[in-house]
Every structure is written in structure tokens, then in C-alpha cells.
Coordinates of C-alpha atoms in Angstrom, one line a residue:
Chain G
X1 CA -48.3 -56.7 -27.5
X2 CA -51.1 -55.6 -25.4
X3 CA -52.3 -57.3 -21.9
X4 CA -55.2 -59.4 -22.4
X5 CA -58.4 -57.2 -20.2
X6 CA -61.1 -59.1 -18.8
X7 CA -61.8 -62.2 -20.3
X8 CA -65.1 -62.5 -19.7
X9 CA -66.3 -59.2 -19.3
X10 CA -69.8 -59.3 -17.8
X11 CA -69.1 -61.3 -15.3
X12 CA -65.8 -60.0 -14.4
X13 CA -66.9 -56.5 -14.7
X14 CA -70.1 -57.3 -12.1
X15 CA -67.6 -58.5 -10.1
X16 CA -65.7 -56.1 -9.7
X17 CA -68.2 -53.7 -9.7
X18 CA -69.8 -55.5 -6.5
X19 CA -66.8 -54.7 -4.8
X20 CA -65.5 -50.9 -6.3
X21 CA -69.5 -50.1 -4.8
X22 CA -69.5 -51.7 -1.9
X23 CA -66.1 -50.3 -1.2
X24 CA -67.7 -46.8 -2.1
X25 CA -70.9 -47.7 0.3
X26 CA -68.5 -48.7 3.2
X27 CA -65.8 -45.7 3.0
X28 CA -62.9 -47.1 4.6
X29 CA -63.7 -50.4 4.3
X30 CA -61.0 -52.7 2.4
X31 CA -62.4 -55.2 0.1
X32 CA -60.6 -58.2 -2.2
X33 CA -60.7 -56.9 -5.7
X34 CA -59.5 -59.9 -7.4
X35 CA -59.2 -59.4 -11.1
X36 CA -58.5 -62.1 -13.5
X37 CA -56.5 -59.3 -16.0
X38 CA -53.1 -58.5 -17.1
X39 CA -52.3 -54.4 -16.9
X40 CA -48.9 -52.8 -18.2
X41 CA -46.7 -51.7 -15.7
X42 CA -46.8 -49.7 -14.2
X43 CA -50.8 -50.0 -13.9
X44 CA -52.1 -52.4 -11.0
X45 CA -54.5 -55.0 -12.2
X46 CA -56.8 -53.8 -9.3
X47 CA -57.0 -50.2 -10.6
X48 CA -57.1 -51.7 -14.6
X49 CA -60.4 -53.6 -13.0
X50 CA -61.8 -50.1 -11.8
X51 CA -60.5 -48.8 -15.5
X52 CA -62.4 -51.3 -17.6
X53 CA -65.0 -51.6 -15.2
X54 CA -66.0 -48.0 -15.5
X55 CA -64.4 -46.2 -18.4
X56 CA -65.5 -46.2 -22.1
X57 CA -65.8 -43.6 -25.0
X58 CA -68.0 -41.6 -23.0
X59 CA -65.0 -41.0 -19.8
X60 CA -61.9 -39.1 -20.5
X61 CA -59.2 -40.2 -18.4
X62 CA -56.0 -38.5 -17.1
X63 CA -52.7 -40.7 -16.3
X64 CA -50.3 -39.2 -13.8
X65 CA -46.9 -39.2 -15.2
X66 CA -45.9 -41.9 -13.6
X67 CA -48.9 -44.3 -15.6
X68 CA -48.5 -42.5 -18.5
X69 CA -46.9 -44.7 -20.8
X70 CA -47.3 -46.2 -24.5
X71 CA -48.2 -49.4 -23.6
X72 CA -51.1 -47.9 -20.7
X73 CA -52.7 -45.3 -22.9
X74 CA -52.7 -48.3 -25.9
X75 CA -54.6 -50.7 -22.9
X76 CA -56.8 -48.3 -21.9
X77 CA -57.9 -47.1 -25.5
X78 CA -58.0 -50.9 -26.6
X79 CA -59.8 -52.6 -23.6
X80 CA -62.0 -49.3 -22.8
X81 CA -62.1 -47.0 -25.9
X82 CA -61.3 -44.4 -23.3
X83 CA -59.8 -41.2 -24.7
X84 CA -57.2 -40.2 -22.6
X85 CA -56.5 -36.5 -21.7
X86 CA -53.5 -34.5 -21.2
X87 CA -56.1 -31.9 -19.2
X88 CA -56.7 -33.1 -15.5
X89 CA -60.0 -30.6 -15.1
X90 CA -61.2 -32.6 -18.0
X91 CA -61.1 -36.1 -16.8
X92 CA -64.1 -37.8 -15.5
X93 CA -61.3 -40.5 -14.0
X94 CA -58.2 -39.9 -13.2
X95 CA -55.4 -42.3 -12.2
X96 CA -52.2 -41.7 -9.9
X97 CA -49.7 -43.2 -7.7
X98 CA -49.5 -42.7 -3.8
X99 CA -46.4 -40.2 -3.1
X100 CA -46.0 -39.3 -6.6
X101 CA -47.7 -36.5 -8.6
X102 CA -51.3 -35.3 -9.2
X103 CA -52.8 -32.5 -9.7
X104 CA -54.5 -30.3 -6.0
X105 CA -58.5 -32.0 -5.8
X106 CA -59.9 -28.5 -6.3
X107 CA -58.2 -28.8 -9.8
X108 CA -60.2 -31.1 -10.8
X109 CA -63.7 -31.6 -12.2
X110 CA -66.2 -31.2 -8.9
X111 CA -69.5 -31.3 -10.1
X112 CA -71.8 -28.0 -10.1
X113 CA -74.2 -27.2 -6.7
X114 CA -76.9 -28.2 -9.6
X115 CA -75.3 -31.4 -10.8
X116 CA -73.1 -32.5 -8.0
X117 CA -72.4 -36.0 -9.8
X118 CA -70.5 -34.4 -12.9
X119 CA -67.4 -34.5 -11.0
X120 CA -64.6 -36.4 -11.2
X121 CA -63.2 -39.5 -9.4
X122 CA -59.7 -40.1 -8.5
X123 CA -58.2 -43.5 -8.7
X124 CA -54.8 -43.6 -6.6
X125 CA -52.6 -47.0 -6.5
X126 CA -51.3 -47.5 -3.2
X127 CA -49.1 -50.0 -1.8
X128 CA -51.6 -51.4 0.8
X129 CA -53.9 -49.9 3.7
X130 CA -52.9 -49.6 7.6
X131 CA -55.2 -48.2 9.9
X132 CA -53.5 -44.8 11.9
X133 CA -53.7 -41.8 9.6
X134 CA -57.4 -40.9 10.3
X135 CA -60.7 -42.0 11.5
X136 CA -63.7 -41.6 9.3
X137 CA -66.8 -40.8 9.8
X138 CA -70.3 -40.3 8.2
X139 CA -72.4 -41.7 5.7
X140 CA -71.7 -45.7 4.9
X141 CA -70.0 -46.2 8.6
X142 CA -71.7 -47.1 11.5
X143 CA -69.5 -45.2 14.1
X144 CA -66.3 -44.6 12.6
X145 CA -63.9 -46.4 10.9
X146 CA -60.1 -46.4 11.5
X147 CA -58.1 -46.0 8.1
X148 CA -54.6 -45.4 6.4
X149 CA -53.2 -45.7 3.0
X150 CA -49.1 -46.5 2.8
X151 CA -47.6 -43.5 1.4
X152 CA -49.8 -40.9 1.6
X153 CA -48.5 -37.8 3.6
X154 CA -50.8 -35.3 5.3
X155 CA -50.9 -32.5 2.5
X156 CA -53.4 -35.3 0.8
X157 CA -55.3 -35.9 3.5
X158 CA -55.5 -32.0 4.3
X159 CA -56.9 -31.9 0.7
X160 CA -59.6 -34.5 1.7
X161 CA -61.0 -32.5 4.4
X162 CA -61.4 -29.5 1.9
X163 CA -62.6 -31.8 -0.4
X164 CA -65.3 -33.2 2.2
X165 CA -65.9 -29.6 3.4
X166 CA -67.3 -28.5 -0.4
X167 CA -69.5 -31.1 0.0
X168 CA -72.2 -32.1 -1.8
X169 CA -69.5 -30.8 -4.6
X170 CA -66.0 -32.8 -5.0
X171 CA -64.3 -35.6 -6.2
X172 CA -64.3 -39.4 -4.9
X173 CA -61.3 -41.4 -4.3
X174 CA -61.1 -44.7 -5.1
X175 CA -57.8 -46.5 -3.7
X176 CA -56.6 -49.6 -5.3
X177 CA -54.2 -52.1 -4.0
X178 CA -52.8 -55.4 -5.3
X179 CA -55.8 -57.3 -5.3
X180 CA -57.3 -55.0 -2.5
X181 CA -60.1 -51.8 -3.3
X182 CA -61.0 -48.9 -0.7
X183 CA -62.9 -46.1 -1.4
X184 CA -62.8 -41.9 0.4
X185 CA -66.5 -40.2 -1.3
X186 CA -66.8 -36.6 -0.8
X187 CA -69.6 -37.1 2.1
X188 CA -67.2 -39.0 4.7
X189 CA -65.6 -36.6 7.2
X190 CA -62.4 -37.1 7.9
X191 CA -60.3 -36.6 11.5
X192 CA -56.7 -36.7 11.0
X193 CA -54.5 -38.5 13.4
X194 CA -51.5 -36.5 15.3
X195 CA -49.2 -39.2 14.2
X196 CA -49.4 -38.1 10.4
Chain T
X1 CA -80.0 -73.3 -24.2
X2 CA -76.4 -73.5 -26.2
X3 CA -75.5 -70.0 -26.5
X4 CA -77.0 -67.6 -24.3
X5 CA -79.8 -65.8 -26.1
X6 CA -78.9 -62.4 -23.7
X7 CA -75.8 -60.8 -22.2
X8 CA -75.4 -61.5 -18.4
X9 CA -78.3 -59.6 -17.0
X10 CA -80.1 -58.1 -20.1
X11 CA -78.3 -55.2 -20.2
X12 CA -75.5 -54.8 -22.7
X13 CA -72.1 -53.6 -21.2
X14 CA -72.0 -49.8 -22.1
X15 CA -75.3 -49.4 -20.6
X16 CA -73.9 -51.1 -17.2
X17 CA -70.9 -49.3 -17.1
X18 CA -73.1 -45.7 -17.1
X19 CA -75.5 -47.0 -14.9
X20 CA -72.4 -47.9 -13.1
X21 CA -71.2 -44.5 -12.8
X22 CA -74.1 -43.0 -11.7
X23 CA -74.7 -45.5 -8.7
X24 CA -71.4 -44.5 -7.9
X25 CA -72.2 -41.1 -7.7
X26 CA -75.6 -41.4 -6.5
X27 CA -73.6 -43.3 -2.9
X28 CA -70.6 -40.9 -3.1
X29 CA -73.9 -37.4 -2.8
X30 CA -76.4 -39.8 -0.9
X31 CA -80.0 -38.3 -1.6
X32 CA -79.3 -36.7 -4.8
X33 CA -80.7 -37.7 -7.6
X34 CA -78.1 -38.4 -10.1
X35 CA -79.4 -38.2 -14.3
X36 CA -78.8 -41.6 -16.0
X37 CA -79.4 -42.9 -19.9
X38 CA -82.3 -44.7 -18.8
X39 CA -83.1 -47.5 -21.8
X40 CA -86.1 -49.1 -22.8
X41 CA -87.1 -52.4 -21.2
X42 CA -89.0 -55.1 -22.1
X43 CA -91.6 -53.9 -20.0
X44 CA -93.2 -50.4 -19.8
X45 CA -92.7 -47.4 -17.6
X46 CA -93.9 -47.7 -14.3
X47 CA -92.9 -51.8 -14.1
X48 CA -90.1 -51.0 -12.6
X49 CA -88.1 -50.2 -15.6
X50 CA -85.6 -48.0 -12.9
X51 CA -85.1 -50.8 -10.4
X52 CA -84.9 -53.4 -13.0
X53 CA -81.7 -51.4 -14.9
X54 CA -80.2 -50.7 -11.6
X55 CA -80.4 -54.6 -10.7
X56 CA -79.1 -55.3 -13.5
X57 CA -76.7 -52.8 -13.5
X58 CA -75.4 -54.2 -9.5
X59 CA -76.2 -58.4 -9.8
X60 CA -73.8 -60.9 -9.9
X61 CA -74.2 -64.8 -10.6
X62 CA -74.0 -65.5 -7.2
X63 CA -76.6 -63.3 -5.7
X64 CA -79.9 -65.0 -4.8
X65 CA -82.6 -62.4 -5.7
X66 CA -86.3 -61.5 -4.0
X67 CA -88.5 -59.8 -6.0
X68 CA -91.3 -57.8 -3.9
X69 CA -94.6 -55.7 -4.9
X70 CA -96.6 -54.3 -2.4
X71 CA -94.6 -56.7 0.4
X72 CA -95.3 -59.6 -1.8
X73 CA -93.5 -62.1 -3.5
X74 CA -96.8 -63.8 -5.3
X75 CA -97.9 -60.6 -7.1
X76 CA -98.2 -59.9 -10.9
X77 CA -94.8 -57.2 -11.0
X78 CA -93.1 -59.4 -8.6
X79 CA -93.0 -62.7 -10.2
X80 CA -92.8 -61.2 -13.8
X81 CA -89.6 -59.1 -12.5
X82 CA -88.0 -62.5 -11.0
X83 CA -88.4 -64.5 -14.0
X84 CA -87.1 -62.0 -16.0
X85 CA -83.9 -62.0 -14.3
X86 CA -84.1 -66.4 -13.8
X87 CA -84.4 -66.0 -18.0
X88 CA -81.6 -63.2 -18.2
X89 CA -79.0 -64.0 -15.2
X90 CA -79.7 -67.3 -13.9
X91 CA -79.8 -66.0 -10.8
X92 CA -81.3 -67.9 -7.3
X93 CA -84.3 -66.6 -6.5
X94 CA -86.1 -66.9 -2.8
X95 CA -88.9 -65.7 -1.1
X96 CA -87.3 -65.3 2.0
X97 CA -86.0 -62.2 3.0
X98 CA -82.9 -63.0 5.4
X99 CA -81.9 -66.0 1.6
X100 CA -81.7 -62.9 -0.6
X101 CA -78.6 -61.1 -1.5
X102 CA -80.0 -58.6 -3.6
X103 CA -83.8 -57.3 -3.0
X104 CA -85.8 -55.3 -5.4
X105 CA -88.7 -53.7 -3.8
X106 CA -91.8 -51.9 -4.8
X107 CA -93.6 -49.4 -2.4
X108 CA -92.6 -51.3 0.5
X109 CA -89.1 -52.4 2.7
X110 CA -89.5 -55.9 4.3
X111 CA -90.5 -56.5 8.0
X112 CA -87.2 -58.6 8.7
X113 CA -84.4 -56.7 9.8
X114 CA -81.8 -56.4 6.4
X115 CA -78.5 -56.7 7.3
X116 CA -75.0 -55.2 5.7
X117 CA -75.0 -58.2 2.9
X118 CA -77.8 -57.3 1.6
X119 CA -78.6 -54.8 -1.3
X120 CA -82.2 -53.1 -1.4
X121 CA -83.5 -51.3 -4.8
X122 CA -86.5 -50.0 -5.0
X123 CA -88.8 -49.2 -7.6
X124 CA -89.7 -45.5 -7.9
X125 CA -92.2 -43.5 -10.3
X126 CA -91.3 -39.8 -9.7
X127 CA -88.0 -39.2 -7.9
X128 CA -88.4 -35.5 -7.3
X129 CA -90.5 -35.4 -3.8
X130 CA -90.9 -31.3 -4.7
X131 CA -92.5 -32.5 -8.1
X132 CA -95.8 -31.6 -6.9
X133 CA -95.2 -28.6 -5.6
X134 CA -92.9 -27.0 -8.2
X135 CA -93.1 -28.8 -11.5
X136 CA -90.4 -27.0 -13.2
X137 CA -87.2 -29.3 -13.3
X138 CA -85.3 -26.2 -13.5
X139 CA -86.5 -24.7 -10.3
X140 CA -86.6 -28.0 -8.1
X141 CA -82.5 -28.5 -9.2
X142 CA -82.0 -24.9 -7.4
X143 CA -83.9 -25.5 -4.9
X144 CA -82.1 -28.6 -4.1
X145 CA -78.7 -27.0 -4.8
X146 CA -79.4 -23.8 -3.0
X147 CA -81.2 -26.5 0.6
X148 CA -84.3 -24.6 0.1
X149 CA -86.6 -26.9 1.3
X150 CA -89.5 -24.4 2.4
X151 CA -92.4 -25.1 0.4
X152 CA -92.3 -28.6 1.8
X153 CA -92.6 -27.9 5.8
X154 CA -95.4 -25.1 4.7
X155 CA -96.6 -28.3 2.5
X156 CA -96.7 -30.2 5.9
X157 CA -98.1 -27.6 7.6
X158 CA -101.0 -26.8 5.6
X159 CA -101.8 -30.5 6.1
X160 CA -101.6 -29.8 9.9
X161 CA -103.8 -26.4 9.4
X162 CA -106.3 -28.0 7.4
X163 CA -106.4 -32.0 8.7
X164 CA -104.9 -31.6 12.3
X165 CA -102.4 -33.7 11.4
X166 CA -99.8 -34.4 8.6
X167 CA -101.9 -36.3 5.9
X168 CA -98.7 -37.8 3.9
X169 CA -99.6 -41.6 4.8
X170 CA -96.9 -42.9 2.0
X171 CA -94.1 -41.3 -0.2
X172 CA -93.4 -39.2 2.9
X173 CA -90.6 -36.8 2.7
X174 CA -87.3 -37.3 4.5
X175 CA -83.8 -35.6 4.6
X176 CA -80.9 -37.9 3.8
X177 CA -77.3 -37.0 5.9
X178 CA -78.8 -33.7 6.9
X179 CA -78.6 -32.3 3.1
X180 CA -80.9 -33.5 0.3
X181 CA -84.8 -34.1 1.4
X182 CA -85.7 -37.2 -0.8
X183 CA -88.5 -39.4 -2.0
X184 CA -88.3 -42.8 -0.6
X185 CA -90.6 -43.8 -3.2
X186 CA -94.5 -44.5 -2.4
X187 CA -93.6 -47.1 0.6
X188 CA -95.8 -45.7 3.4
X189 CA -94.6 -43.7 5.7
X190 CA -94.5 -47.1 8.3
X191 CA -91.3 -47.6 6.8
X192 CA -89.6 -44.9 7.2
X193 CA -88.2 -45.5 10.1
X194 CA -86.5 -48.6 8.2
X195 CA -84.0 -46.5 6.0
X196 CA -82.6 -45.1 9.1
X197 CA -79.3 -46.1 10.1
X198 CA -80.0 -49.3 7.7
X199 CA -76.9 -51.6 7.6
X200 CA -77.8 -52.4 3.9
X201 CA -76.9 -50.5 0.7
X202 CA -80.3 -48.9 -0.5
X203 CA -80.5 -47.9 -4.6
X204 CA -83.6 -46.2 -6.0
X205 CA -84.2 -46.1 -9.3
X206 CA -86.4 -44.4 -11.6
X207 CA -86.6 -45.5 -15.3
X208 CA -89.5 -43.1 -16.8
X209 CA -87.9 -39.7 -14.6
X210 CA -84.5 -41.3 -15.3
X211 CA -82.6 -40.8 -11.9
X212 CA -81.0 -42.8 -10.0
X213 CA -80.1 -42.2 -6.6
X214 CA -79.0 -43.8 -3.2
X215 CA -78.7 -43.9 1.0
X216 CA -75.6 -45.5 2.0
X217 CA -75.9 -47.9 4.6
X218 CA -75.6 -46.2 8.3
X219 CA -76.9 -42.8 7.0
X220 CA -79.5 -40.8 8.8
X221 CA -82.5 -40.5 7.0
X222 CA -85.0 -38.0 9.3
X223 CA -88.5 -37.8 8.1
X224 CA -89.6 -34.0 8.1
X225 CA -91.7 -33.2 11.1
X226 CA -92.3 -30.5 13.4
X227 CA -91.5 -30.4 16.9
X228 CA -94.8 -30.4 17.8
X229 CA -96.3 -32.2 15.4
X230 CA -93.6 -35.0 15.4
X231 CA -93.5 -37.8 12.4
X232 CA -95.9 -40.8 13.5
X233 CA -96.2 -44.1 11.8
X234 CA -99.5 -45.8 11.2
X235 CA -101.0 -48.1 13.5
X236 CA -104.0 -50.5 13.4
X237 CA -107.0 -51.0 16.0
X238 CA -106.4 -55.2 15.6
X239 CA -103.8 -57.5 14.8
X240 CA -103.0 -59.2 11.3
X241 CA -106.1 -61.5 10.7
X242 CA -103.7 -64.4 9.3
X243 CA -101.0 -64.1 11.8
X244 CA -101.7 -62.3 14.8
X245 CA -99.1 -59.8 14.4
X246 CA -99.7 -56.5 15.7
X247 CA -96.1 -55.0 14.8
X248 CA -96.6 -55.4 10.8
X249 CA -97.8 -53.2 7.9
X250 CA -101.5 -54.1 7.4
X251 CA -103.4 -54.4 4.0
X252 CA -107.0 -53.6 4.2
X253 CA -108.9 -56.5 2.3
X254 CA -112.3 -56.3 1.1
X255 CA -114.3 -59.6 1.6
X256 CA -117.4 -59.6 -0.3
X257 CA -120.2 -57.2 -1.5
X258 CA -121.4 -56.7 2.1
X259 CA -118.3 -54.1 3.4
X260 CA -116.8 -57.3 5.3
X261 CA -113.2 -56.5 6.1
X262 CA -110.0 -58.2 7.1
X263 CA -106.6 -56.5 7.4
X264 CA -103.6 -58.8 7.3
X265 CA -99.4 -58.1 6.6
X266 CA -98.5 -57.0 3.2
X267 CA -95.1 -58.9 3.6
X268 CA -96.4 -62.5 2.5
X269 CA -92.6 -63.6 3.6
X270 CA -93.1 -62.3 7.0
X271 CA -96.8 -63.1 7.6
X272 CA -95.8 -67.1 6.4
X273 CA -93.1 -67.0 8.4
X274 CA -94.7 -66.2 11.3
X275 CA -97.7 -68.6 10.7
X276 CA -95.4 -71.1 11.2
X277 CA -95.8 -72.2 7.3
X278 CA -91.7 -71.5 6.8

């Protein structure tokens, strides 16, 4: 049997939308992503919101090994008509789990100098946020903005800074919690905290 | 009305979801002008068929909308704009700025300070602020990928060369996050100074160019200048005619035959409000 998605999708989808973009617009920033959806395990229903909020026919998506089973390739074709891709530099999204597998940023798709926006975006489940890894900076925050995501180690975060320092080419990273969305675009700067 | 004659917000759900992803984009580059399917609307090119999708593309039911067109809510684009999303969304609508959740604007940014709740997307006609100066769309994109953003300041200069000052009164050129120099479409250049460091989200769209593109709230946005011609904003020789206020954006109104004049705020919100009428 397949989860149930959204069950009423425009006004569930504009909901969450609201809050993936805000979230985006206010790097850092945790939000409530509540989602009235069932996902397979092990998908979170916060990061099957961002799924059938953003991905259809026209998105390929990648599923770390960890996601990538029957019953989340069968939601995500059913719910989204998303073809999913065994080829990470292909996927427009891609979804992983924090301390687990996925493929180096500068794998994947970053966008040209020309067209900066055909890159992709990286969806990571986490566990929850805590404030101490790094302080960010830039575009969407008004001074700076304390942040941490449980189980992420400092090779990821040494990724971001590259990531950030290819800028106005990279990915975007959109962390989902249970219930809870933050977001880590390409133009934030990121300072990593010696305690990492 | 039984069953709604529309989908929430006009828009069906695959056109959302890619005007979605380009928003998304648009914050993540800030500046950049990101491509977008834009779609036909029940209204023609140059309406505000851009702002309208993106809207669309960001309302929810909850959102209590203002519709501006020149800094009023009264005017023919606004109130056709604001009745099209009543018929389409059943969104609250207001007049009053500090009410509205999400603002659409054309060609001007309200006179009441926006805060980080609120959601500004303006209207724009042609994205590409080298347009004029290059029209190639092949050449601008390099330009733009390679920062070469030359033919502007001797743009500006010549103005300075030929006018003793820099004539761009509206649509005046500014760099967002010290990268991409942008088009804050035609709101004169009195605003400006408003998309700096603004605590709201602002979205542009243009449906006819179709781009959309956006300045995260908190992001610089420095109008080009030199250092010794530095950017000015307009001013006026007397105060708004209606309100007294010397501190507003003034439309020049022409009376009768006989070149009798009177200059009042272009924000009808702002000039009511401080009238004492709200």
C-alpha cells in the first residue's frame, strides 16, 4: 500500500511552501513544517512535504542509500511523477540522511556562471537543529545567526564553505526535521565553530 | 459558489511547483535573474502578469493581500489585480500597509516601514537593467556571469558628462550582495534606499521577459554611484498638498487647462493615514 501524500494539495503544498521559502529567505532560521502526510520509512514527512511540494516529472531525484527503498521510489513516482535517478550529478533534488552517505557537493549539479539556478538542491533529514557548529552570515540574516544540525560532522560543513566560496554557482541545502525545516543557500557564509 | 470554479490561486499545481523552484533559486543567487515557464494570464503582458504568477505561486489562505499601482490602492491595475485574487483565493484584502501579509507592488515600495512578515512582489516589465545598452540576451548573460558591469558606470557617467548629474530618476541601477547589478523595476530611484537591508522578502517578477528573481531580506542593495557624484534621491521644493508631508514620494498633478499644479504622496495608504482619515 502506498502512504496517502497531501490531501489537499494546494493548500497543503502553499503551505508548505510558505515555510521551505521563508526558511530559504532566513538561512538558519528554523521554521514548523507541519505536514498533514504519511511518508514510508525511512522518509520524514517534513522532507516528503519538500518532495511533493517541489518535485514532479520535470525534477529527477536521487535517494541516498539509506532512502532508497521500494516503497519511497513507488511514493515519490506516485505522489510526484518524479523520475528517480541512480546518477547524483543528474538530480535536480537530492535526498539524504545526516551522518550517512552522499555524494561530495562539487559532485553534484551547480549551475553554469551563465545559469547559476540549474543547480541542484540537497535535501538532508536531520534529527533536529542546536545552535554551536557555526555562525552564519550574509544574505537573509540581519547580523548573523547561530546554527547546528545534530549529526553533521565538520567534513560537511568544510564542504559548505567551498560550496559558498563557488558562489554565485552551488547547491542549496534544505534541512528537514520532524515537523521542523531550515535551509543553508549557496550565498550565506559560513564561520565554523572550534568546538566542531 | 458549490465547487470552486478555479484551483486555489488560479494557477494549476505544476505551474506552482516551477514557479516554486525558481523563487527558490532566485533567494538562494539573490539578484539573478532566474528563467521561468511564464504562462498566459487572464490579463495581458505588462498587467503584471510576472507579479501576479509569483503571488500566486507564494499566497496562502491566510495572507491578507494589498494590491498597489503607482503607490495606490484605488487605481485601475490595482483593484483589477485584488479582485482577481478575492475571485481566485479568497484571500483578505486591505489597503493598509502594516494589515497586509503579502504586497504586490507596481513601480513603487510603500512609505511605511515593511517588516520581516511581510512579502513584497513587484511587478517588472524588463528585468535586464543592461537591456538598453546591450540587447543581445546572449551577451548581457556573460556579462552578468563574467561581473562586467562597465557599460553601466560609463552609462552613468555620460549622464554626468552630458546633464551634470546622473539623469536615471526611476528604474535606477543597483548591485544586490556585492554581485549581480539589478533592476529594481521602474520604482524611482526615491526608493531605493528601501530595498536596503529590508527586513521583508522581496520577489520580482516579470511575466512577458519571463524571469523571476529576488533580494532576500537583510541584503545590501547599493545603488551605483560614483564617489563624487554619490546616488541622490529626489526631493521636492513644498510639502504634499493633501497631507503636509515633506518626507513622501510626490506625484505631480495637473489641475486644469491653465498649468495649475499640485504635488501630493503617491502612497494613497500613507497620505490617508496621515490626514488623519485612518
Amino acid at each position: 500500500m502506498t502512504e496517502r501524500g497531501f490531501l489537499d494539495v494546494a493548500m497543503q503544498s502553499a503551505h508548505a511552501f510558505r515555510a521551505i521559502m521563508q526558511a530559504v529567505a532566513r538561512p538558519g532560521r528554523v521554521l514548523e513544517l507541519g505536514s498533514d502526510l504519511e511518508a514510508p520509512d525511512p522518509l520524514l514527512s517534513s522532507a516528503a512535504a519538500v518532495a511533493l511540494t517541489l518535485c514532479d516529472f520535470q525534477t529527477p531525484i536521487w535517494l541516498a542509500p539509506e532512502l532508497r527503498n521500494e516503497n519511497v521510489i513507488h511514493y515519490l513516482r506516485f505522489h510526484a511523477g518524479a523520475p528517480v535517478t541512480d546518477e547524483p550529478g543528474k538530480a535536480q533534488f537530492l535526498f539524504a540522511m545526516a551522518g550517512e552517505t552522499w555524494p561530495a557537493p562539487a559532485l553534484l549539479m551547480q549551475g553554469t556562471h551563465e545559469y547559476p539556478d540549474r543547480s541542484a538542491t540537497l535535501v538532508i533529514q536531520v534529527a533536529g537543529f542546536a545552535p554551536g557548529d557555526v555562525v552564519l552570515s550574509g544574505p537573509g540574516i540581519l547580523s548573523s545567526e547561530p546554527f547546528g544540525v545534530a549529526g553533521l560532522n565538520t567534513s560537511f560543513w568544510a564542504a559548505m564553505v567551498e560550496n559558498h566560496a563557488r558562489f554565485p554557482i552551488g547547491i542549496d541545502v534544505i534541512f528537514a526535521a520532524p515537523g521542523l525545516v531550515a535551509a543553508l543557500p549557496r550565498a550565506t557564509e559560513i564561520r565554523l565553530l572550534e568546538s566542531v | 459558489m458549490n465547487a470552486p470554479a478555479y484551483n486555489f490561486a488560479y494557477l494549476n499545481e505544476q505551474t506552482k511547483r516551477m514557479i516554486r523552484r525558481a523563487i527558490l533559486k532566485a533567494i538562494a543567487v539573490p539578484g539573478y535573474q532566474v528563467p521561468f515557464a511564464s504562462r498566459e494570464m487572464p490579463m495581458p503582458y505588462g498587467w503584471g502578469t510576472g507579479g501576479v504568477q509569483v503571488t500566486a505561486a507564494v499566497l496562502t489562505p491566510e495572507d491578507t493581500l494589498k494590491v498597489i499601482d503607482q503607490g495606490a490602492d484605488d487605481t485601475t491595475n490595482a483593484v483589477s489585480i485584488r479582485k482577481f485574487f478575492v475571485k481566485t483565493a479568497g484571500v483578505a484584502t486591505t489597503e493598509r500597509t502594516e494589515e497586509a501579509s503579502v504586497i504586490q507592488t507596481r513601480h513603487r515600495i510603500p512609505e511605511a516601514p515593511l517588516t520581516e512578515e511581510q512579502i513584497l512582489v513587484f511587478q517588472v516589465p524588463i528585468p535586464e537593467p543592461l537591456r538598453f545598452l546591450e540587447p543581445r540576451e546572449t551577451e548581457t548573460r556573460t556579462m552578468h556571469a563574467l561581473e562586467e558591469y562597465g557599460v553601466m558606470h560609463v552609462k552613468l557617467y555620460e549622464d554626468i558628462a552630458q546633464y551634470g548629474e546622473i539623469a536615471t530618476t526611476y528604474a535606477y541601477p543597483a548591485k544586490v550582495a556585492d554581485r549581480y547589478v539589478f533592476d529594481p523595476s521602474p520604482i524611482p530611484k526615491f526608493d531605493n534606499p528601501k530595498l536596503d537591508n529590508c527586513p521583508a522578502l522581496q520577489l520580482f517578477g516579470a511575466g512577458r521577459e519571463k524571469r523571476i528573481y529576488a533580494v532576500p531580506p537583510y541584503t545590501k542593495v547599493k545603488s551605483l554611484d560614483f564617489e563624487d557624484h554619490p546616488f541622490e534621491v529626489q526631493s521636492w521644493s513644498e510639502p504634499c498638498a493633501l497631507c503636509g508631508s515633506c518626507h513622501s514620494f510626490l506625484d505631480e498633478i495637473v489641475m486644469d487647462d491653465k498649468g495649475t499644479r499640485m504635488f501630493v504622496c503617491s502612497d494613497s495608504d500613507f497620505c490617508a493615514r496621515q490626514r488623519g482619515e485612518r
